[in-house]
PDB file of C-alpha atoms in Angstrom:
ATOM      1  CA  UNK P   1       2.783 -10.597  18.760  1.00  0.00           C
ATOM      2  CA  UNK P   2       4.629 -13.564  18.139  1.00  0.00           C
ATOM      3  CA  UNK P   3       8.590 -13.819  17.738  1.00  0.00           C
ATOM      4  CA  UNK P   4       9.527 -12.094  14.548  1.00  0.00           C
ATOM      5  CA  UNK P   5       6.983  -9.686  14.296  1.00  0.00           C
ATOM      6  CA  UNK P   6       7.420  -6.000  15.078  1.00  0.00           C
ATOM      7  CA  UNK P   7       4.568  -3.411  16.423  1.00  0.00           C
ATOM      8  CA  UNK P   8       4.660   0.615  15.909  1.00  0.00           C
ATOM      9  CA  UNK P   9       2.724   3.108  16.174  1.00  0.00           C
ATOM     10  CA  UNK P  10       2.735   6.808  14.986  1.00  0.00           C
ATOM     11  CA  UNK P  11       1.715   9.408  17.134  1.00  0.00           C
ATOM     12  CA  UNK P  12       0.208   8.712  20.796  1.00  0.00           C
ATOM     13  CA  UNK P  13       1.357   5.093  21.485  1.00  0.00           C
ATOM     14  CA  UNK P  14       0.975   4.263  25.284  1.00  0.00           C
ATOM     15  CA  UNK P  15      -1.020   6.095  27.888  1.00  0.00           C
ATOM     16  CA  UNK P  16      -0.266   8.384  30.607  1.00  0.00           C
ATOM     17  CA  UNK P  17      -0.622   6.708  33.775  1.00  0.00           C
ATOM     18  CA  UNK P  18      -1.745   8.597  36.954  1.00  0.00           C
ATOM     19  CA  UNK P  19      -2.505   7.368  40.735  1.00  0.00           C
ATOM     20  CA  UNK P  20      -4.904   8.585  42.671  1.00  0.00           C
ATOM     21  CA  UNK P  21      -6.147   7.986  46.565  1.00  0.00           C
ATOM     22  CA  UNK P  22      -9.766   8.818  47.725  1.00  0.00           C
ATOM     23  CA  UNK P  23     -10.221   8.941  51.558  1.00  0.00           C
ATOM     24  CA  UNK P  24     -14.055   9.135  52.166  1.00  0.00           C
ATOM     25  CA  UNK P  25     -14.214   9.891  55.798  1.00  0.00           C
ATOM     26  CA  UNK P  26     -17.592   9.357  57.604  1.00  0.00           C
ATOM     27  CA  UNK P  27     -18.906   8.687  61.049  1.00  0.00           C
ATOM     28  CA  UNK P  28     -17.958   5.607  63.061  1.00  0.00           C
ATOM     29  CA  UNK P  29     -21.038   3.835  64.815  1.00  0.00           C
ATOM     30  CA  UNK P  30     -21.992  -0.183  65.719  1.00  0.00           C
ATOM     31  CA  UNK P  31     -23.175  -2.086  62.842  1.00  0.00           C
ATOM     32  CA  UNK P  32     -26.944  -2.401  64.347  1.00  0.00           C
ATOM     33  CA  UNK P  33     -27.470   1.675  64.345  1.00  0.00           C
ATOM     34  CA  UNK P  34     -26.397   2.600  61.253  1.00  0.00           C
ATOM     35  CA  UNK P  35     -28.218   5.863  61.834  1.00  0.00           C
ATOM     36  CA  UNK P  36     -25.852   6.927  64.591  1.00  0.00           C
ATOM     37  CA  UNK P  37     -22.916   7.487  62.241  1.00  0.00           C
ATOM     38  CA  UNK P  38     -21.867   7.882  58.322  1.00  0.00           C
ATOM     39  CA  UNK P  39     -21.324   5.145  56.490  1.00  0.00           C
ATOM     40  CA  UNK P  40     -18.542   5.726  54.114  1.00  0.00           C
ATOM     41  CA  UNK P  41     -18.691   2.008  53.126  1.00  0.00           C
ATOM     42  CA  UNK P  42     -21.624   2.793  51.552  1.00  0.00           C
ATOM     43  CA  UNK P  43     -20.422   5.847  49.957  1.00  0.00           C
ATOM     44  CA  UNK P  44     -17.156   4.637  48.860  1.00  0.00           C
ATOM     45  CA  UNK P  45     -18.924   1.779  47.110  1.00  0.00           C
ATOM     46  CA  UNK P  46     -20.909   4.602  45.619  1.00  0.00           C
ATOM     47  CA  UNK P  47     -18.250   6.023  44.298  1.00  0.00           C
ATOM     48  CA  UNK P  48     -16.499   3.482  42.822  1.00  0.00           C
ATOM     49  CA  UNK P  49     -19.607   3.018  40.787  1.00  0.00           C
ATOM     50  CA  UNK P  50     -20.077   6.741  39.916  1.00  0.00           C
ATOM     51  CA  UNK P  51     -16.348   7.095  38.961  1.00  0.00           C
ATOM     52  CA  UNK P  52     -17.110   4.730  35.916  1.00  0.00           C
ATOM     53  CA  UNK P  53     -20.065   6.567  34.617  1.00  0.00           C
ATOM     54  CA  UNK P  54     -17.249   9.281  33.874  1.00  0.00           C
ATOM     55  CA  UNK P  55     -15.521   7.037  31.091  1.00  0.00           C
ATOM     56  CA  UNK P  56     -18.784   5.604  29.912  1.00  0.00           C
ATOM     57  CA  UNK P  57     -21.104   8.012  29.927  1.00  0.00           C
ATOM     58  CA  UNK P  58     -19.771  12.123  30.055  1.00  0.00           C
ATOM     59  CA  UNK P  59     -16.705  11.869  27.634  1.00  0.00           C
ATOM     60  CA  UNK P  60     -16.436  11.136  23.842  1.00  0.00           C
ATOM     61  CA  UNK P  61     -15.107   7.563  23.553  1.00  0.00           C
ATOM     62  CA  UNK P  62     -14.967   8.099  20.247  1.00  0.00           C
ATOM     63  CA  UNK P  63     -11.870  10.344  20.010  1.00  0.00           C
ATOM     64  CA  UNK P  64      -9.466   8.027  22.175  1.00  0.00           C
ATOM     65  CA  UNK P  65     -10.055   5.878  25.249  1.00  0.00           C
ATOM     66  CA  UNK P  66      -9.893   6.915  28.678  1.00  0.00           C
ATOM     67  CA  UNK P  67      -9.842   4.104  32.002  1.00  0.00           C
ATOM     68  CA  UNK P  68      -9.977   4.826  35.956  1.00  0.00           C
ATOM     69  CA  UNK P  69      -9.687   1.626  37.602  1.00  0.00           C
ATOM     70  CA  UNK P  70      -9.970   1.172  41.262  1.00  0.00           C
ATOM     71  CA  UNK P  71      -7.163  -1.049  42.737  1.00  0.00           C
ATOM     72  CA  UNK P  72      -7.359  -1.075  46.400  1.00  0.00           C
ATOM     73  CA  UNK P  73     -10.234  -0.789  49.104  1.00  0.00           C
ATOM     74  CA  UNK P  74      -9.501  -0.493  52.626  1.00  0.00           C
ATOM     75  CA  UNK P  75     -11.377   0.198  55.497  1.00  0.00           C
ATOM     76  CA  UNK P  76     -13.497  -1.161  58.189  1.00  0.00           C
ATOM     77  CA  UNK P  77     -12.230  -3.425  61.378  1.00  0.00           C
ATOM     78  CA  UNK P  78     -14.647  -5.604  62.624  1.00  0.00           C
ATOM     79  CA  UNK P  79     -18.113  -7.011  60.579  1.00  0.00           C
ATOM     80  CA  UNK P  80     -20.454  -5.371  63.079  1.00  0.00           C
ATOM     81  CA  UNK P  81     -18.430  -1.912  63.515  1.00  0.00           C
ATOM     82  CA  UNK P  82     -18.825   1.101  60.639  1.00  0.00           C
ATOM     83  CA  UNK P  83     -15.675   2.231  60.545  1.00  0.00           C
ATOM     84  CA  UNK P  84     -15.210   6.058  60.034  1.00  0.00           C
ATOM     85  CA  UNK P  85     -12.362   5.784  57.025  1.00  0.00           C
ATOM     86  CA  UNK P  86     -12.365   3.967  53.784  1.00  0.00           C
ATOM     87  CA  UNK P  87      -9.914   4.640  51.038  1.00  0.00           C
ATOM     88  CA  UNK P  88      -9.942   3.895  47.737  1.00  0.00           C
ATOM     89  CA  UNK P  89      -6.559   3.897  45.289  1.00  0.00           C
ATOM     90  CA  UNK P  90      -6.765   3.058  41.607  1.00  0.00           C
ATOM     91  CA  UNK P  91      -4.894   4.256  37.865  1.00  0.00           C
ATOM     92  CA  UNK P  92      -6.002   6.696  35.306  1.00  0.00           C
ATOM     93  CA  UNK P  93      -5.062   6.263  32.055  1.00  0.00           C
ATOM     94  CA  UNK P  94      -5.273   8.749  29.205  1.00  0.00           C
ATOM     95  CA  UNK P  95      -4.144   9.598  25.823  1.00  0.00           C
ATOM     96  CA  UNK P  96      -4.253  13.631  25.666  1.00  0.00           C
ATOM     97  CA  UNK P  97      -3.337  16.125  28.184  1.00  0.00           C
ATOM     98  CA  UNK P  98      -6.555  17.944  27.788  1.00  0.00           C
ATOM     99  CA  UNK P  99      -8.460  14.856  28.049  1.00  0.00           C
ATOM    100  CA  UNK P 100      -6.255  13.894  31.362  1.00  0.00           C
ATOM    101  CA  UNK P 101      -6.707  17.068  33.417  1.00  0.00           C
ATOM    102  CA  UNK P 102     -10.915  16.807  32.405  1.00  0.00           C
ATOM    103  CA  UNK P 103     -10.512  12.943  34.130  1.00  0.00           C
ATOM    104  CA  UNK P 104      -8.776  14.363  36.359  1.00  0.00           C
ATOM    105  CA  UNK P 105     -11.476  16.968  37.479  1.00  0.00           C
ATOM    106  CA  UNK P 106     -14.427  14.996  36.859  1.00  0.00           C
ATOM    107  CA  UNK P 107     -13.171  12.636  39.281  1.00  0.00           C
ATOM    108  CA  UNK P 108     -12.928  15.203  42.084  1.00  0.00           C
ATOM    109  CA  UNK P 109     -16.303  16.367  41.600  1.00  0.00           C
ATOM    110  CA  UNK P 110     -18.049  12.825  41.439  1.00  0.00           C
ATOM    111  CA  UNK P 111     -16.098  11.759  44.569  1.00  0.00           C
ATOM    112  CA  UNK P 112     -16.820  15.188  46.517  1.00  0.00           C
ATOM    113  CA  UNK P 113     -20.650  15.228  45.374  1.00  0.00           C
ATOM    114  CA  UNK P 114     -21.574  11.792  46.250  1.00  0.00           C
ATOM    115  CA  UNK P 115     -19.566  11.744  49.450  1.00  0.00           C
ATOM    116  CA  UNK P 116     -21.231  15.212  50.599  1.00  0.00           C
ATOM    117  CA  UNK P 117     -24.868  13.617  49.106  1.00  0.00           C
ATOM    118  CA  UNK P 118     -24.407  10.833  51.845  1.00  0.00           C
ATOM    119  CA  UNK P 119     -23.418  13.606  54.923  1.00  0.00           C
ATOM    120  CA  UNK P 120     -19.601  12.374  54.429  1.00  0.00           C
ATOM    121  CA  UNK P 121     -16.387  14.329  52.732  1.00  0.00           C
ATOM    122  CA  UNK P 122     -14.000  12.522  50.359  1.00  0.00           C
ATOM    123  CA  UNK P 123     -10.548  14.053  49.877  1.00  0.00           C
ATOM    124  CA  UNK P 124      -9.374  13.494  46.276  1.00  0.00           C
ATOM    125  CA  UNK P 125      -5.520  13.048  45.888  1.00  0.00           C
ATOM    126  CA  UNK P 126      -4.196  12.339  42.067  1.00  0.00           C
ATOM    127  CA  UNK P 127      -0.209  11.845  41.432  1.00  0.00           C
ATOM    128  CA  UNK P 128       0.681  12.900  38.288  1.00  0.00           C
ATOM    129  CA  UNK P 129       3.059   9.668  36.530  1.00  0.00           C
ATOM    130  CA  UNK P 130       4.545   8.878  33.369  1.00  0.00           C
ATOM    131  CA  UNK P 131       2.791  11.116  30.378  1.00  0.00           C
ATOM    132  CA  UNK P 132       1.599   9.677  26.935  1.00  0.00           C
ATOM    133  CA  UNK P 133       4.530   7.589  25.030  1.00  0.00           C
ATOM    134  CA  UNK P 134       4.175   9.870  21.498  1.00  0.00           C
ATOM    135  CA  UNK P 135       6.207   8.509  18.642  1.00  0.00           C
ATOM    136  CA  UNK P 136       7.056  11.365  16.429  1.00  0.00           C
ATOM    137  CA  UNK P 137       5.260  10.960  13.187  1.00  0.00           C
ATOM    138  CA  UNK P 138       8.219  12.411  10.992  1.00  0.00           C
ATOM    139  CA  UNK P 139      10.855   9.627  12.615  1.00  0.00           C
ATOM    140  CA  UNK P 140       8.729   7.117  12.585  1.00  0.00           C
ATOM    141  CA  UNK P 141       7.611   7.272   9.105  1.00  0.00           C
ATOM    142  CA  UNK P 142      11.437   7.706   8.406  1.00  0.00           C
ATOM    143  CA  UNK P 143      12.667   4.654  10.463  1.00  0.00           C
ATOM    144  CA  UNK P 144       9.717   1.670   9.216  1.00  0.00           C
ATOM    145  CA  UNK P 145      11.777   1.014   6.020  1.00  0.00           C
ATOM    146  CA  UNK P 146      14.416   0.078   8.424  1.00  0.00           C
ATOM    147  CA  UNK P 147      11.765  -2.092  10.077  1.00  0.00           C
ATOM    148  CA  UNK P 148      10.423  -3.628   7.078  1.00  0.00           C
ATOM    149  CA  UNK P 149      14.517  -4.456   6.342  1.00  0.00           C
ATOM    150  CA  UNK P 150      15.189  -6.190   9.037  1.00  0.00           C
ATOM    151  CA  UNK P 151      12.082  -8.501  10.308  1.00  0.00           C
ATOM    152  CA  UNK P 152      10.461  -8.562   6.481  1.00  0.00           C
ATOM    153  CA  UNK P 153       7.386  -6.396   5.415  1.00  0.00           C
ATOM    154  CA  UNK P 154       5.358  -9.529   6.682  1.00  0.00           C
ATOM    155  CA  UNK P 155       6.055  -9.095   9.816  1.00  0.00           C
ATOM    156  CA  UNK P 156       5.737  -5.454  10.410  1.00  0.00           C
ATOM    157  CA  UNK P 157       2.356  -3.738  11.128  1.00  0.00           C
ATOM    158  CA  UNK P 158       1.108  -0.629  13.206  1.00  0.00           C
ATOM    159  CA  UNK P 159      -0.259  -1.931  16.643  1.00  0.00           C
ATOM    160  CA  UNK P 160      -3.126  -1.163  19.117  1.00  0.00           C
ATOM    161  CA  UNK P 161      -2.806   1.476  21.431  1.00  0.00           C
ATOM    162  CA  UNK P 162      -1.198   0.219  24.408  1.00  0.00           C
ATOM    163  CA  UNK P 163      -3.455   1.587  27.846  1.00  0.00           C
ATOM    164  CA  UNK P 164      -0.249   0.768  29.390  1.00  0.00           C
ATOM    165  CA  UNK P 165       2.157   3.013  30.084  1.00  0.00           C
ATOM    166  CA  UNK P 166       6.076   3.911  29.935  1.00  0.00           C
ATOM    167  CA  UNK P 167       8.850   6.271  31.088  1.00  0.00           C
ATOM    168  CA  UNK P 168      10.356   6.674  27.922  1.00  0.00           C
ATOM    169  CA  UNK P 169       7.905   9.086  27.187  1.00  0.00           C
ATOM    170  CA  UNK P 170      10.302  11.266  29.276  1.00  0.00           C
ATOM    171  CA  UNK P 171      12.866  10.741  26.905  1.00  0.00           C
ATOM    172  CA  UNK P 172      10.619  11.661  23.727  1.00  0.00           C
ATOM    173  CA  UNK P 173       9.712  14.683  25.761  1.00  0.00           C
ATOM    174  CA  UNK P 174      13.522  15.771  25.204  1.00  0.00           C
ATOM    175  CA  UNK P 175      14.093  14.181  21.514  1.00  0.00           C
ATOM    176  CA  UNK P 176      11.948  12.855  18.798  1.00  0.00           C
ATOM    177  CA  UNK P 177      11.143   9.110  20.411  1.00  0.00           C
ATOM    178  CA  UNK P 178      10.175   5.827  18.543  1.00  0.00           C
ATOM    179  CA  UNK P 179       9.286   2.858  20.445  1.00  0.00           C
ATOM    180  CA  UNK P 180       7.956  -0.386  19.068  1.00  0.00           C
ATOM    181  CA  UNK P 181       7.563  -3.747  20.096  1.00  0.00           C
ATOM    182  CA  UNK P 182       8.793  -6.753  19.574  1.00  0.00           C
ATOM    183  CA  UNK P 183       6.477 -10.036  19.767  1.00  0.00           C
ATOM    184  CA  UNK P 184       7.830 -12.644  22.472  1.00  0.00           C
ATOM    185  CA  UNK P 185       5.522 -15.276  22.005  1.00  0.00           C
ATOM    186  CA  UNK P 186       6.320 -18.761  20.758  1.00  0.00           C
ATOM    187  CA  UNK P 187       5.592 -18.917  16.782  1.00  0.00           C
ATOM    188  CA  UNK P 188       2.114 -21.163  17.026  1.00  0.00           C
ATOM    189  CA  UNK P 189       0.972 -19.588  19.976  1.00  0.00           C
ATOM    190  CA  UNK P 190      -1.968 -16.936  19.727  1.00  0.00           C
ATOM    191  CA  UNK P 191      -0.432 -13.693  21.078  1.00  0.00           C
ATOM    192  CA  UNK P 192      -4.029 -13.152  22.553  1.00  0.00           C
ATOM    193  CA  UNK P 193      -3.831 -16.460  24.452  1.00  0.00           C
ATOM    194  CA  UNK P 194      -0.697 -16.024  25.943  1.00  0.00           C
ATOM    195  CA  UNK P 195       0.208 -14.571  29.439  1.00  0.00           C
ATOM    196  CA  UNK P 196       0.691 -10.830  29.601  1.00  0.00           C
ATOM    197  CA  UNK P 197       4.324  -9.742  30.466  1.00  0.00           C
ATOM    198  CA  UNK P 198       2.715  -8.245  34.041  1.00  0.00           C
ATOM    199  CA  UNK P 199       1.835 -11.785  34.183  1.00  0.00           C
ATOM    200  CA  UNK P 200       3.301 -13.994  37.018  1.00  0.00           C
ATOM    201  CA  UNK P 201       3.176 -16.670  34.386  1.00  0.00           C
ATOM    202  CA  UNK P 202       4.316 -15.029  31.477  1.00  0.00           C
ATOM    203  CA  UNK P 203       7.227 -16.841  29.796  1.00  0.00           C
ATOM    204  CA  UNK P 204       9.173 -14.867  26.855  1.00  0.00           C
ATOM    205  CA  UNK P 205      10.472 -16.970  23.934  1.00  0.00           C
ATOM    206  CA  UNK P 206      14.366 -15.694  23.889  1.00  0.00           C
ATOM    207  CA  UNK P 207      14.892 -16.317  20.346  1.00  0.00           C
ATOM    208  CA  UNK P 208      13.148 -12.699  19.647  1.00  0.00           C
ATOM    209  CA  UNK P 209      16.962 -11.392  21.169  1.00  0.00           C
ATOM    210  CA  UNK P 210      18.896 -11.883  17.903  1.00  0.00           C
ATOM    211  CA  UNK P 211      16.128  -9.753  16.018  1.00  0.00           C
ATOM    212  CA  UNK P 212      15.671  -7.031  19.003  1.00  0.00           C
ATOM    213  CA  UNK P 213      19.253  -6.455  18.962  1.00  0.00           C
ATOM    214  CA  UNK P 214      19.889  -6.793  15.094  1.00  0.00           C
ATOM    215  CA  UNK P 215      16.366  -3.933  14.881  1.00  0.00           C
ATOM    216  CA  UNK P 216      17.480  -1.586  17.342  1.00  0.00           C
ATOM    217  CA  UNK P 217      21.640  -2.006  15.637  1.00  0.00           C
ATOM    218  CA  UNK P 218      19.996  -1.303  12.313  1.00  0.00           C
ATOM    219  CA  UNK P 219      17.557   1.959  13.789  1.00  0.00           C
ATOM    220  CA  UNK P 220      20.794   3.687  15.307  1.00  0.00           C
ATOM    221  CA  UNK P 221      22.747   3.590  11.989  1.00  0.00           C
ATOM    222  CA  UNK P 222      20.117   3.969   9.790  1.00  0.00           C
ATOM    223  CA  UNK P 223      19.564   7.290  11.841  1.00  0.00           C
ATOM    224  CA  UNK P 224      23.000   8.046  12.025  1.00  0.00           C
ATOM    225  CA  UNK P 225      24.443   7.070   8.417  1.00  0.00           C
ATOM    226  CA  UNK P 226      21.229   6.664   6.413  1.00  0.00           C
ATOM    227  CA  UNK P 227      19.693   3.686   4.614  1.00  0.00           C
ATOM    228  CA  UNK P 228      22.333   1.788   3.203  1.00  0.00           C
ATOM    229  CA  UNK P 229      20.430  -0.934   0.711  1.00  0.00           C
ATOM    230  CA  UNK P 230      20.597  -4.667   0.473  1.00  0.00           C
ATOM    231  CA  UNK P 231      20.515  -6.482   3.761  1.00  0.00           C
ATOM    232  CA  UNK P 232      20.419  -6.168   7.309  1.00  0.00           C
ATOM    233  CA  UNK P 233      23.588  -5.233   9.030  1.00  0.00           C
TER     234      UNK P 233
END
């Protein structure tokens, strides 16, 4: 969004992000008799392949969104030598803890079938991370007037989902949470053009500093004291 504009969201906001590791181990041999070993080259590739069939094609895309990405391959020495490791890394992001822990599983069970389909094994490690970012519906319905205060009601809307993910979902774990966001991006620019803020060339416009701090000022006592009319504080 674009400076002066403010995103919410009720409910699940940003994803749950997990890690995960796949070692497919196989059977070293030379390049030229690939019969003498177990290729887990081959088989990892498979299963980077298979792994996506799990979001597109064996779980309801309608209810919410669900990614695996793989982020790292590693294996192999030398171009004529089949190694006997490759391992695979990558994120899974989800919106529901039911919906995680069935990624979760189906990803164990496509890794483990394909690698034992090709004579190898593949040991499936996940890392639990952050968990889904909820914004509770009953504070955030209670703090947009406060939102719609401050920045105008032009410049407030409910955003995407975010497949991104952050630890203050701990914190709304404990307490009610609300998190929004604030646009960064030059007025004129198309958010959708503009660098990411993983980016290495992302550039935030500071004038959106006066209205961050003025927003989240205005949330506390709001909270705290209850709406006082007129304008912002």
């Amino acid at each position: 969004a674009n400076v002066g504009q403010i995103r919410y969201r009720s409910g699940s906001a940003m994803a749950a992000s997990d890690r995960f590791v796949i070692t497919v181990k196989g059977k070293q041999t030379h390049g030229a008799i690939p019969w003498g070993g177990i290729d887990p080259i081959v088989i990892a590739s498979q299963i980077v392949l298979g792994l996506q069939t799990i979001v597109s094609r064996q779980i309801d895309v309608t209810k919410e969104p669900s990614i695996i990405t793989i982020g790292r391959i590693q294996g192999g020495v030398r171009n004529n030598i089949i190694p006997d490791e490759v391992q695979l890394e990558g994120t899974i992001r989800t919106f529901d803890q039911d919906r995680q822990a069935d990624v979760h599983r189906r990803i164990q069970l496509t890794a483990q079938s394909i690698a034992q389909s090709g004579g190898a094994d593949a040991k499936v490690e996940i890392f639990p991370g952050v968990p889904v970012t909820i914004n509770d519906p009953a504070l955030s319905e209670r703090m947009i007037p406060t939102l719609t205060r401050v920045a105008g009601a032009n410049n407030v809307a409910v955003g995407p989902l975010q497949t991104a993910a952050e630890d203050f979902s701990y914190f709304a774990q404990v307490v009610p949470g609300f998190y929004i966001f604030l646009g960064s991006v030059s007025p004129g620019i198309a958010p959708e053009t503009s660098p990411a803020n993983h980016s290495p060339v992302y550039t935030v416009d500071e004038a959106v500093l006066p209205l961050g701090m003025r927003t989240l000022a205005n949330l506390a006592a709001d909270y705290l004291f209850g709406k006082v009319n007129g304008s912002a504080r």
